[in-house]
Short mmCIF file of N, CA, C and O in Angstrom, two decimals:
data_model
loop_
_atom_site.label_atom_id
_atom_site.label_comp_id
_atom_site.label_asym_id
_atom_site.label_seq_id
_atom_site.Cartn_x
_atom_site.Cartn_y
_atom_site.Cartn_z
N GLN G 1 43.17 81.64 -8.47
CA GLN G 1 42.75 81.58 -9.86
C GLN G 1 41.34 82.15 -10.01
O GLN G 1 40.42 81.71 -9.36
N VAL G 2 41.21 83.13 -10.88
CA VAL G 2 39.90 83.75 -11.12
C VAL G 2 39.08 82.86 -12.03
O VAL G 2 39.57 82.35 -13.04
N GLN G 3 37.83 82.69 -11.69
CA GLN G 3 36.88 81.99 -12.56
C GLN G 3 35.67 82.88 -12.79
O GLN G 3 35.14 83.48 -11.85
N LEU G 4 35.25 82.95 -14.04
CA LEU G 4 34.07 83.70 -14.43
C LEU G 4 33.14 82.75 -15.16
O LEU G 4 33.55 82.11 -16.13
N VAL G 5 31.91 82.65 -14.70
CA VAL G 5 30.95 81.72 -15.28
C VAL G 5 29.70 82.47 -15.69
O VAL G 5 28.96 82.99 -14.84
N GLU G 6 29.47 82.53 -17.02
CA GLU G 6 28.29 83.20 -17.54
C GLU G 6 27.10 82.24 -17.59
O GLU G 6 27.28 81.03 -17.75
N SER G 7 25.92 82.80 -17.50
CA SER G 7 24.69 82.04 -17.66
C SER G 7 23.59 82.98 -18.13
O SER G 7 23.76 84.20 -18.11
N GLY G 8 22.48 82.38 -18.58
CA GLY G 8 21.32 83.18 -18.96
C GLY G 8 21.11 83.34 -20.44
O GLY G 8 20.11 83.93 -20.86
N GLY G 9 22.02 82.82 -21.25
CA GLY G 9 21.83 82.93 -22.69
C GLY G 9 20.71 82.01 -23.16
O GLY G 9 20.18 81.20 -22.40
N GLY G 10 20.35 82.17 -24.43
CA GLY G 10 19.30 81.33 -24.99
C GLY G 10 18.77 81.88 -26.28
O GLY G 10 19.38 82.77 -26.89
N LEU G 11 17.63 81.35 -26.69
CA LEU G 11 16.97 81.75 -27.93
C LEU G 11 15.77 82.63 -27.58
O LEU G 11 14.95 82.26 -26.73
N VAL G 12 15.68 83.77 -28.23
CA VAL G 12 14.59 84.70 -27.96
C VAL G 12 14.17 85.36 -29.28
O VAL G 12 14.99 85.50 -30.20
N GLN G 13 12.92 85.74 -29.36
CA GLN G 13 12.44 86.43 -30.56
C GLN G 13 12.85 87.90 -30.52
O GLN G 13 13.05 88.49 -29.44
N ALA G 14 12.95 88.48 -31.69
CA ALA G 14 13.25 89.91 -31.78
C ALA G 14 12.24 90.71 -30.95
O ALA G 14 11.04 90.42 -30.96
N GLY G 15 12.75 91.69 -30.23
CA GLY G 15 11.92 92.48 -29.34
C GLY G 15 11.85 91.97 -27.92
O GLY G 15 11.36 92.65 -27.02
N GLY G 16 12.35 90.77 -27.74
CA GLY G 16 12.33 90.15 -26.41
C GLY G 16 13.48 90.58 -25.53
O GLY G 16 14.28 91.45 -25.90
N SER G 17 13.56 89.94 -24.36
CA SER G 17 14.57 90.29 -23.36
C SER G 17 15.26 89.05 -22.83
O SER G 17 14.68 87.96 -22.81
N LEU G 18 16.48 89.26 -22.39
CA LEU G 18 17.25 88.24 -21.67
C LEU G 18 18.09 88.95 -20.63
O LEU G 18 18.48 90.10 -20.82
N ARG G 19 18.39 88.23 -19.55
CA ARG G 19 19.33 88.76 -18.56
C ARG G 19 20.48 87.77 -18.40
O ARG G 19 20.26 86.61 -18.02
N LEU G 20 21.66 88.23 -18.71
CA LEU G 20 22.86 87.42 -18.52
C LEU G 20 23.44 87.68 -17.14
O LEU G 20 23.38 88.80 -16.63
N SER G 21 24.01 86.63 -16.57
CA SER G 21 24.70 86.73 -15.29
C SER G 21 26.13 86.22 -15.44
O SER G 21 26.38 85.34 -16.28
N CYS G 22 27.02 86.76 -14.64
CA CYS G 22 28.40 86.29 -14.62
C CYS G 22 28.83 86.21 -13.17
O CYS G 22 28.95 87.25 -12.50
N ALA G 23 29.04 85.00 -12.70
CA ALA G 23 29.48 84.77 -11.32
C ALA G 23 30.99 84.68 -11.28
O ALA G 23 31.59 83.92 -12.06
N ALA G 24 31.59 85.43 -10.38
CA ALA G 24 33.04 85.51 -10.30
C ALA G 24 33.56 84.92 -8.99
O ALA G 24 32.89 84.99 -7.95
N SER G 25 34.74 84.37 -9.06
CA SER G 25 35.42 83.88 -7.86
C SER G 25 36.92 84.01 -8.07
O SER G 25 37.38 84.11 -9.21
N GLY G 26 37.65 84.04 -6.98
CA GLY G 26 39.10 83.98 -7.08
C GLY G 26 39.85 85.22 -6.63
O GLY G 26 41.01 85.12 -6.27
N ARG G 27 39.26 86.39 -6.71
CA ARG G 27 39.87 87.58 -6.14
C ARG G 27 38.76 88.55 -5.77
O ARG G 27 37.61 88.34 -6.12
N THR G 28 39.09 89.59 -5.08
CA THR G 28 38.09 90.47 -4.49
C THR G 28 37.25 91.13 -5.57
O THR G 28 37.65 92.15 -6.15
N PHE G 29 36.10 90.55 -5.82
CA PHE G 29 35.24 91.00 -6.93
C PHE G 29 34.95 92.48 -6.85
O PHE G 29 34.98 93.19 -7.87
N SER G 30 34.67 92.97 -5.65
CA SER G 30 34.24 94.36 -5.50
C SER G 30 35.32 95.38 -5.82
O SER G 30 35.05 96.57 -5.87
N SER G 31 36.55 94.92 -6.06
CA SER G 31 37.65 95.84 -6.37
C SER G 31 37.91 96.01 -7.85
O SER G 31 38.79 96.79 -8.24
N TYR G 32 37.18 95.28 -8.70
CA TYR G 32 37.51 95.25 -10.12
C TYR G 32 36.34 95.65 -11.00
O TYR G 32 35.20 95.19 -10.80
N ALA G 33 36.64 96.50 -11.99
CA ALA G 33 35.66 96.77 -13.02
C ALA G 33 35.40 95.49 -13.82
O ALA G 33 36.27 94.62 -13.92
N MET G 34 34.19 95.40 -14.37
CA MET G 34 33.80 94.23 -15.15
C MET G 34 33.27 94.68 -16.51
O MET G 34 32.71 95.77 -16.65
N GLY G 35 33.40 93.81 -17.48
CA GLY G 35 32.92 94.15 -18.81
C GLY G 35 32.20 92.98 -19.46
O GLY G 35 32.38 91.82 -19.07
N TRP G 36 31.36 93.31 -20.43
CA TRP G 36 30.71 92.33 -21.29
C TRP G 36 31.16 92.59 -22.73
O TRP G 36 31.18 93.75 -23.17
N PHE G 37 31.48 91.53 -23.41
CA PHE G 37 31.88 91.60 -24.81
C PHE G 37 31.09 90.53 -25.56
O PHE G 37 30.51 89.63 -24.95
N ARG G 38 31.07 90.61 -26.88
CA ARG G 38 30.37 89.60 -27.67
C ARG G 38 31.09 89.34 -28.98
O ARG G 38 31.82 90.20 -29.48
N GLN G 39 30.87 88.14 -29.49
CA GLN G 39 31.46 87.77 -30.78
C GLN G 39 30.42 87.05 -31.61
O GLN G 39 29.94 85.97 -31.24
N ALA G 40 30.08 87.67 -32.73
CA ALA G 40 29.15 87.08 -33.68
C ALA G 40 29.92 86.19 -34.66
O ALA G 40 31.13 86.38 -34.85
N PRO G 41 29.24 85.24 -35.29
CA PRO G 41 29.92 84.35 -36.24
C PRO G 41 30.62 85.14 -37.33
O PRO G 41 30.02 86.03 -37.95
N GLY G 42 31.89 84.83 -37.55
CA GLY G 42 32.64 85.48 -38.61
C GLY G 42 33.09 86.89 -38.31
O GLY G 42 33.65 87.56 -39.19
N LYS G 43 32.86 87.34 -37.09
CA LYS G 43 33.25 88.70 -36.72
C LYS G 43 34.21 88.69 -35.53
O LYS G 43 34.30 87.70 -34.80
N GLU G 44 34.88 89.81 -35.34
CA GLU G 44 35.77 89.94 -34.20
C GLU G 44 34.96 90.21 -32.93
O GLU G 44 33.84 90.74 -32.98
N ARG G 45 35.54 89.86 -31.82
CA ARG G 45 34.89 90.14 -30.55
C ARG G 45 34.84 91.65 -30.33
O ARG G 45 35.79 92.37 -30.63
N GLU G 46 33.71 92.12 -29.81
CA GLU G 46 33.51 93.56 -29.64
C GLU G 46 32.99 93.89 -28.25
O GLU G 46 32.36 93.06 -27.59
N PHE G 47 33.23 95.11 -27.85
CA PHE G 47 32.78 95.61 -26.56
C PHE G 47 31.27 95.81 -26.56
O PHE G 47 30.69 96.26 -27.54
N VAL G 48 30.66 95.48 -25.41
CA VAL G 48 29.23 95.70 -25.24
C VAL G 48 28.97 96.72 -24.12
O VAL G 48 28.32 97.74 -24.32
N ALA G 49 29.48 96.42 -22.91
CA ALA G 49 29.22 97.29 -21.77
C ALA G 49 30.26 97.03 -20.69
O ALA G 49 30.87 95.94 -20.65
N ALA G 50 30.47 98.01 -19.82
CA ALA G 50 31.39 97.85 -18.70
C ALA G 50 30.88 98.64 -17.52
O ALA G 50 30.13 99.61 -17.67
N ILE G 51 31.31 98.21 -16.33
CA ILE G 51 30.86 98.86 -15.10
C ILE G 51 32.03 98.96 -14.13
O ILE G 51 32.86 98.05 -14.04
N GLY G 52 32.10 100.09 -13.43
CA GLY G 52 33.15 100.31 -12.48
C GLY G 52 33.05 99.40 -11.27
O GLY G 52 32.03 98.75 -11.04
N TRP G 53 34.11 99.38 -10.47
CA TRP G 53 34.19 98.45 -9.34
C TRP G 53 33.09 98.68 -8.32
O TRP G 53 32.64 97.74 -7.66
N ASN G 54 32.62 99.91 -8.20
CA ASN G 54 31.57 100.18 -7.23
C ASN G 54 30.21 100.41 -7.90
O ASN G 54 29.26 100.81 -7.24
N GLY G 55 30.15 100.16 -9.20
CA GLY G 55 28.89 100.31 -9.92
C GLY G 55 28.55 101.73 -10.30
O GLY G 55 27.52 101.97 -10.90
N GLY G 56 29.43 102.66 -9.95
CA GLY G 56 29.11 104.06 -10.18
C GLY G 56 29.28 104.53 -11.60
O GLY G 56 28.65 105.50 -12.02
N ASN G 57 30.14 103.90 -12.35
CA ASN G 57 30.40 104.30 -13.73
C ASN G 57 30.05 103.17 -14.68
O ASN G 57 30.38 102.01 -14.41
N THR G 58 29.41 103.51 -15.76
CA THR G 58 29.08 102.52 -16.78
C THR G 58 29.43 103.04 -18.17
O THR G 58 29.44 104.26 -18.41
N LEU G 59 29.75 102.12 -19.05
CA LEU G 59 30.03 102.44 -20.45
C LEU G 59 29.21 101.49 -21.32
O LEU G 59 29.02 100.33 -20.95
N TYR G 60 28.78 102.00 -22.46
CA TYR G 60 28.02 101.16 -23.39
C TYR G 60 28.50 101.40 -24.81
O TYR G 60 28.84 102.53 -25.19
N ALA G 61 28.47 100.35 -25.61
CA ALA G 61 28.65 100.51 -27.04
C ALA G 61 27.44 101.24 -27.60
O ALA G 61 26.32 101.07 -27.12
N ASP G 62 27.68 102.03 -28.63
CA ASP G 62 26.56 102.78 -29.23
C ASP G 62 25.45 101.86 -29.70
O ASP G 62 24.27 102.22 -29.65
N SER G 63 25.82 100.68 -30.15
CA SER G 63 24.84 99.76 -30.72
C SER G 63 23.86 99.21 -29.69
O SER G 63 22.79 98.70 -30.06
N VAL G 64 24.19 99.29 -28.40
CA VAL G 64 23.30 98.74 -27.37
C VAL G 64 22.79 99.81 -26.41
O VAL G 64 21.95 99.50 -25.56
N LYS G 65 23.28 101.01 -26.55
CA LYS G 65 22.89 102.08 -25.63
C LYS G 65 21.38 102.29 -25.67
O LYS G 65 20.78 102.36 -26.74
N GLY G 66 20.77 102.35 -24.49
CA GLY G 66 19.33 102.52 -24.40
C GLY G 66 18.56 101.21 -24.41
O GLY G 66 17.36 101.20 -24.13
N ARG G 67 19.22 100.11 -24.75
CA ARG G 67 18.55 98.80 -24.79
C ARG G 67 19.12 97.84 -23.74
O ARG G 67 18.39 97.00 -23.21
N PHE G 68 20.41 97.94 -23.47
CA PHE G 68 21.09 97.05 -22.53
C PHE G 68 21.45 97.83 -21.27
O PHE G 68 21.76 99.03 -21.33
N THR G 69 21.44 97.13 -20.13
CA THR G 69 21.83 97.73 -18.86
C THR G 69 22.76 96.79 -18.12
O THR G 69 22.42 95.62 -17.89
N ILE G 70 23.92 97.30 -17.76
CA ILE G 70 24.86 96.52 -16.97
C ILE G 70 24.72 96.91 -15.51
O ILE G 70 24.51 98.08 -15.18
N SER G 71 24.82 95.92 -14.63
CA SER G 71 24.74 96.18 -13.20
C SER G 71 25.58 95.12 -12.48
O SER G 71 26.02 94.15 -13.10
N ARG G 72 25.77 95.33 -11.20
CA ARG G 72 26.54 94.36 -10.42
C ARG G 72 26.02 94.30 -9.01
O ARG G 72 25.47 95.27 -8.48
N ASP G 73 26.22 93.14 -8.39
CA ASP G 73 25.89 92.93 -6.99
C ASP G 73 27.15 92.40 -6.33
O ASP G 73 27.49 91.21 -6.46
N ASN G 74 27.87 93.29 -5.66
CA ASN G 74 29.15 92.90 -5.08
C ASN G 74 28.99 91.90 -3.94
O ASN G 74 29.92 91.14 -3.65
N ALA G 75 27.84 91.89 -3.31
CA ALA G 75 27.60 90.91 -2.25
C ALA G 75 27.47 89.50 -2.80
O ALA G 75 27.74 88.52 -2.11
N LYS G 76 27.07 89.41 -4.07
CA LYS G 76 26.90 88.11 -4.72
C LYS G 76 28.02 87.80 -5.71
O LYS G 76 27.97 86.78 -6.41
N ASN G 77 28.99 88.71 -5.82
CA ASN G 77 30.10 88.51 -6.76
C ASN G 77 29.60 88.25 -8.18
O ASN G 77 30.12 87.39 -8.90
N THR G 78 28.61 89.02 -8.58
CA THR G 78 27.94 88.77 -9.86
C THR G 78 27.73 90.08 -10.62
O THR G 78 27.37 91.10 -10.02
N VAL G 79 27.95 90.01 -11.92
CA VAL G 79 27.64 91.13 -12.81
C VAL G 79 26.56 90.65 -13.77
O VAL G 79 26.52 89.48 -14.15
N TYR G 80 25.67 91.58 -14.12
CA TYR G 80 24.52 91.26 -14.95
C TYR G 80 24.52 92.10 -16.22
O TYR G 80 25.07 93.21 -16.26
N LEU G 81 23.86 91.57 -17.23
CA LEU G 81 23.59 92.35 -18.43
C LEU G 81 22.13 92.13 -18.80
O LEU G 81 21.76 91.04 -19.25
N GLN G 82 21.32 93.13 -18.55
CA GLN G 82 19.91 93.09 -18.93
C GLN G 82 19.80 93.56 -20.37
O GLN G 82 20.21 94.68 -20.70
N MET G 83 19.25 92.71 -21.21
CA MET G 83 19.16 93.01 -22.64
C MET G 83 17.69 93.08 -23.04
O MET G 83 16.99 92.06 -22.97
N ASP G 84 17.25 94.24 -23.43
CA ASP G 84 15.87 94.46 -23.86
C ASP G 84 15.83 94.85 -25.33
O ASP G 84 16.85 95.23 -25.90
N SER G 85 14.65 94.76 -25.91
CA SER G 85 14.47 95.13 -27.33
C SER G 85 15.52 94.47 -28.20
O SER G 85 16.14 95.12 -29.04
N LEU G 86 15.70 93.20 -28.01
CA LEU G 86 16.75 92.48 -28.72
C LEU G 86 16.48 92.45 -30.22
O LEU G 86 15.33 92.38 -30.67
N LYS G 87 17.58 92.49 -30.96
CA LYS G 87 17.53 92.47 -32.42
C LYS G 87 18.31 91.25 -32.93
O LYS G 87 19.22 90.77 -32.24
N PRO G 88 18.01 90.80 -34.14
CA PRO G 88 18.77 89.66 -34.68
C PRO G 88 20.27 89.93 -34.71
O PRO G 88 21.07 89.00 -34.52
N GLU G 89 20.66 91.17 -34.90
CA GLU G 89 22.10 91.50 -34.94
C GLU G 89 22.76 91.43 -33.57
O GLU G 89 23.98 91.57 -33.48
N ASP G 90 21.99 91.20 -32.51
CA ASP G 90 22.57 90.98 -31.19
C ASP G 90 22.99 89.52 -31.01
O ASP G 90 23.61 89.18 -29.99
N THR G 91 22.69 88.67 -31.97
CA THR G 91 23.07 87.27 -31.90
C THR G 91 24.59 87.13 -31.83
O THR G 91 25.30 87.64 -32.69
N ALA G 92 25.07 86.45 -30.80
CA ALA G 92 26.51 86.32 -30.57
C ALA G 92 26.75 85.46 -29.35
O ALA G 92 25.82 85.16 -28.59
N VAL G 93 28.00 85.10 -29.15
CA VAL G 93 28.43 84.55 -27.88
C VAL G 93 28.86 85.73 -27.00
O VAL G 93 29.65 86.56 -27.44
N TYR G 94 28.31 85.78 -25.81
CA TYR G 94 28.57 86.89 -24.89
C TYR G 94 29.54 86.43 -23.81
O TYR G 94 29.34 85.37 -23.20
N TYR G 95 30.57 87.25 -23.60
CA TYR G 95 31.60 86.95 -22.63
C TYR G 95 31.66 88.04 -21.55
O TYR G 95 31.57 89.22 -21.88
N CYS G 96 31.85 87.63 -20.32
CA CYS G 96 32.17 88.61 -19.30
C CYS G 96 33.67 88.56 -19.05
O CYS G 96 34.33 87.54 -19.31
N ALA G 97 34.20 89.66 -18.56
CA ALA G 97 35.63 89.78 -18.34
C ALA G 97 35.89 90.67 -17.13
O ALA G 97 35.09 91.57 -16.83
N GLN G 98 37.00 90.43 -16.48
CA GLN G 98 37.38 91.21 -15.30
C GLN G 98 38.60 92.06 -15.62
O GLN G 98 39.59 91.58 -16.19
N HIS G 99 38.51 93.34 -15.25
CA HIS G 99 39.61 94.28 -15.52
C HIS G 99 40.89 93.82 -14.82
O HIS G 99 40.84 93.25 -13.73
N ARG G 100 42.03 94.13 -15.43
CA ARG G 100 43.30 93.66 -14.90
C ARG G 100 43.77 94.42 -13.67
O ARG G 100 44.60 93.95 -12.91
N ASN G 101 43.26 95.65 -13.48
CA ASN G 101 43.73 96.49 -12.38
C ASN G 101 42.65 96.66 -11.32
O ASN G 101 41.51 96.99 -11.63
N GLY G 102 43.03 96.45 -10.09
CA GLY G 102 42.10 96.74 -9.00
C GLY G 102 41.77 98.21 -8.97
O GLY G 102 42.65 99.05 -9.18
N LEU G 103 40.50 98.52 -8.77
CA LEU G 103 39.99 99.88 -8.72
C LEU G 103 40.19 100.63 -10.04
O LEU G 103 40.11 101.87 -10.09
N GLY G 104 40.43 99.87 -11.13
CA GLY G 104 40.55 100.51 -12.43
C GLY G 104 39.21 100.99 -12.95
O GLY G 104 38.15 100.47 -12.56
N ALA G 105 39.25 101.93 -13.86
CA ALA G 105 38.02 102.46 -14.45
C ALA G 105 37.46 101.48 -15.47
O ALA G 105 38.23 100.72 -16.09
N PRO G 106 36.16 101.45 -15.67
CA PRO G 106 35.61 100.59 -16.72
C PRO G 106 36.18 101.00 -18.07
O PRO G 106 36.44 102.16 -18.33
N SER G 107 36.35 100.01 -18.92
CA SER G 107 37.02 100.25 -20.19
C SER G 107 36.38 99.44 -21.30
O SER G 107 35.84 98.36 -21.06
N SER G 108 36.48 99.96 -22.51
CA SER G 108 35.98 99.24 -23.69
C SER G 108 37.10 98.47 -24.39
O SER G 108 36.85 97.80 -25.39
N PHE G 109 38.31 98.56 -23.88
CA PHE G 109 39.46 97.93 -24.52
C PHE G 109 39.70 96.53 -23.99
O PHE G 109 39.94 96.34 -22.79
N GLN G 110 39.68 95.55 -24.86
CA GLN G 110 39.80 94.16 -24.43
C GLN G 110 41.13 93.87 -23.74
O GLN G 110 41.18 93.05 -22.81
N TYR G 111 42.20 94.55 -24.17
CA TYR G 111 43.51 94.24 -23.59
C TYR G 111 43.60 94.64 -22.12
O TYR G 111 44.54 94.22 -21.42
N GLU G 112 42.65 95.41 -21.65
CA GLU G 112 42.67 95.81 -20.25
C GLU G 112 42.00 94.79 -19.34
O GLU G 112 41.94 94.98 -18.14
N TYR G 113 41.51 93.71 -19.91
CA TYR G 113 40.85 92.66 -19.13
C TYR G 113 41.71 91.40 -19.16
O TYR G 113 42.14 90.97 -20.24
N ASP G 114 41.97 90.83 -17.99
CA ASP G 114 42.88 89.70 -17.97
C ASP G 114 42.21 88.36 -17.67
O ASP G 114 42.86 87.31 -17.82
N TYR G 115 40.97 88.35 -17.27
CA TYR G 115 40.25 87.10 -17.07
C TYR G 115 38.93 87.14 -17.83
O TYR G 115 38.24 88.16 -17.83
N TRP G 116 38.62 85.99 -18.45
CA TRP G 116 37.44 85.89 -19.31
C TRP G 116 36.66 84.63 -18.98
O TRP G 116 37.24 83.60 -18.61
N GLY G 117 35.34 84.73 -19.13
CA GLY G 117 34.50 83.55 -19.00
C GLY G 117 34.50 82.73 -20.28
O GLY G 117 35.13 83.09 -21.27
N GLN G 118 33.75 81.65 -20.24
CA GLN G 118 33.71 80.73 -21.39
C GLN G 118 32.68 81.16 -22.43
O GLN G 118 32.68 80.64 -23.54
N GLY G 119 31.81 82.07 -22.05
CA GLY G 119 30.83 82.59 -22.99
C GLY G 119 29.48 81.90 -22.88
O GLY G 119 29.38 80.74 -22.48
N THR G 120 28.44 82.63 -23.26
CA THR G 120 27.09 82.09 -23.32
C THR G 120 26.44 82.56 -24.62
O THR G 120 26.57 83.72 -25.00
N GLN G 121 25.76 81.65 -25.29
CA GLN G 121 25.19 81.95 -26.61
C GLN G 121 23.86 82.68 -26.45
O GLN G 121 22.98 82.24 -25.71
N VAL G 122 23.73 83.75 -27.20
CA VAL G 122 22.46 84.47 -27.32
C VAL G 122 22.07 84.46 -28.78
O VAL G 122 22.84 84.88 -29.65
N THR G 123 20.88 83.96 -29.06
CA THR G 123 20.37 83.90 -30.42
C THR G 123 19.03 84.62 -30.48
O THR G 123 18.12 84.29 -29.72
N VAL G 124 18.94 85.60 -31.37
CA VAL G 124 17.72 86.39 -31.52
C VAL G 124 17.13 86.09 -32.90
O VAL G 124 17.77 86.35 -33.92
N SER G 125 15.95 85.54 -32.90
CA SER G 125 15.30 85.19 -34.17
C SER G 125 14.42 86.33 -34.65
O SER G 125 13.83 87.07 -33.85
N SER G 126 14.32 86.45 -35.96
CA SER G 126 13.51 87.55 -36.54
C SER G 126 12.07 87.14 -36.73
O SER G 126 11.70 85.99 -36.60
#
């Protein structure tokens, strides 16, 4: 059974930074692409960033490109999301997810991810 546990969320002022972590267990972490998604109140969950199984490929939503950085440490079974220059519109619950296919390419499509964490709240005040 795969488990994904996010941490690192919190309250930060606009312009500040946070680093989210997602610790994975249950299957060979280094074989799977990982993604970050978010859901703001009253809105649908949306793609934020994704990274390939070996860290070589990354994808970003246009809204976070240049401000957020996704990375992974396969030795620690952990994926990170460094969030800089935060804006109030970044306020959301952030979820990490694991791609359904081993050695699959990073993807922005939610249906391609079969395991999800419980989420961590990020609140950016103006």
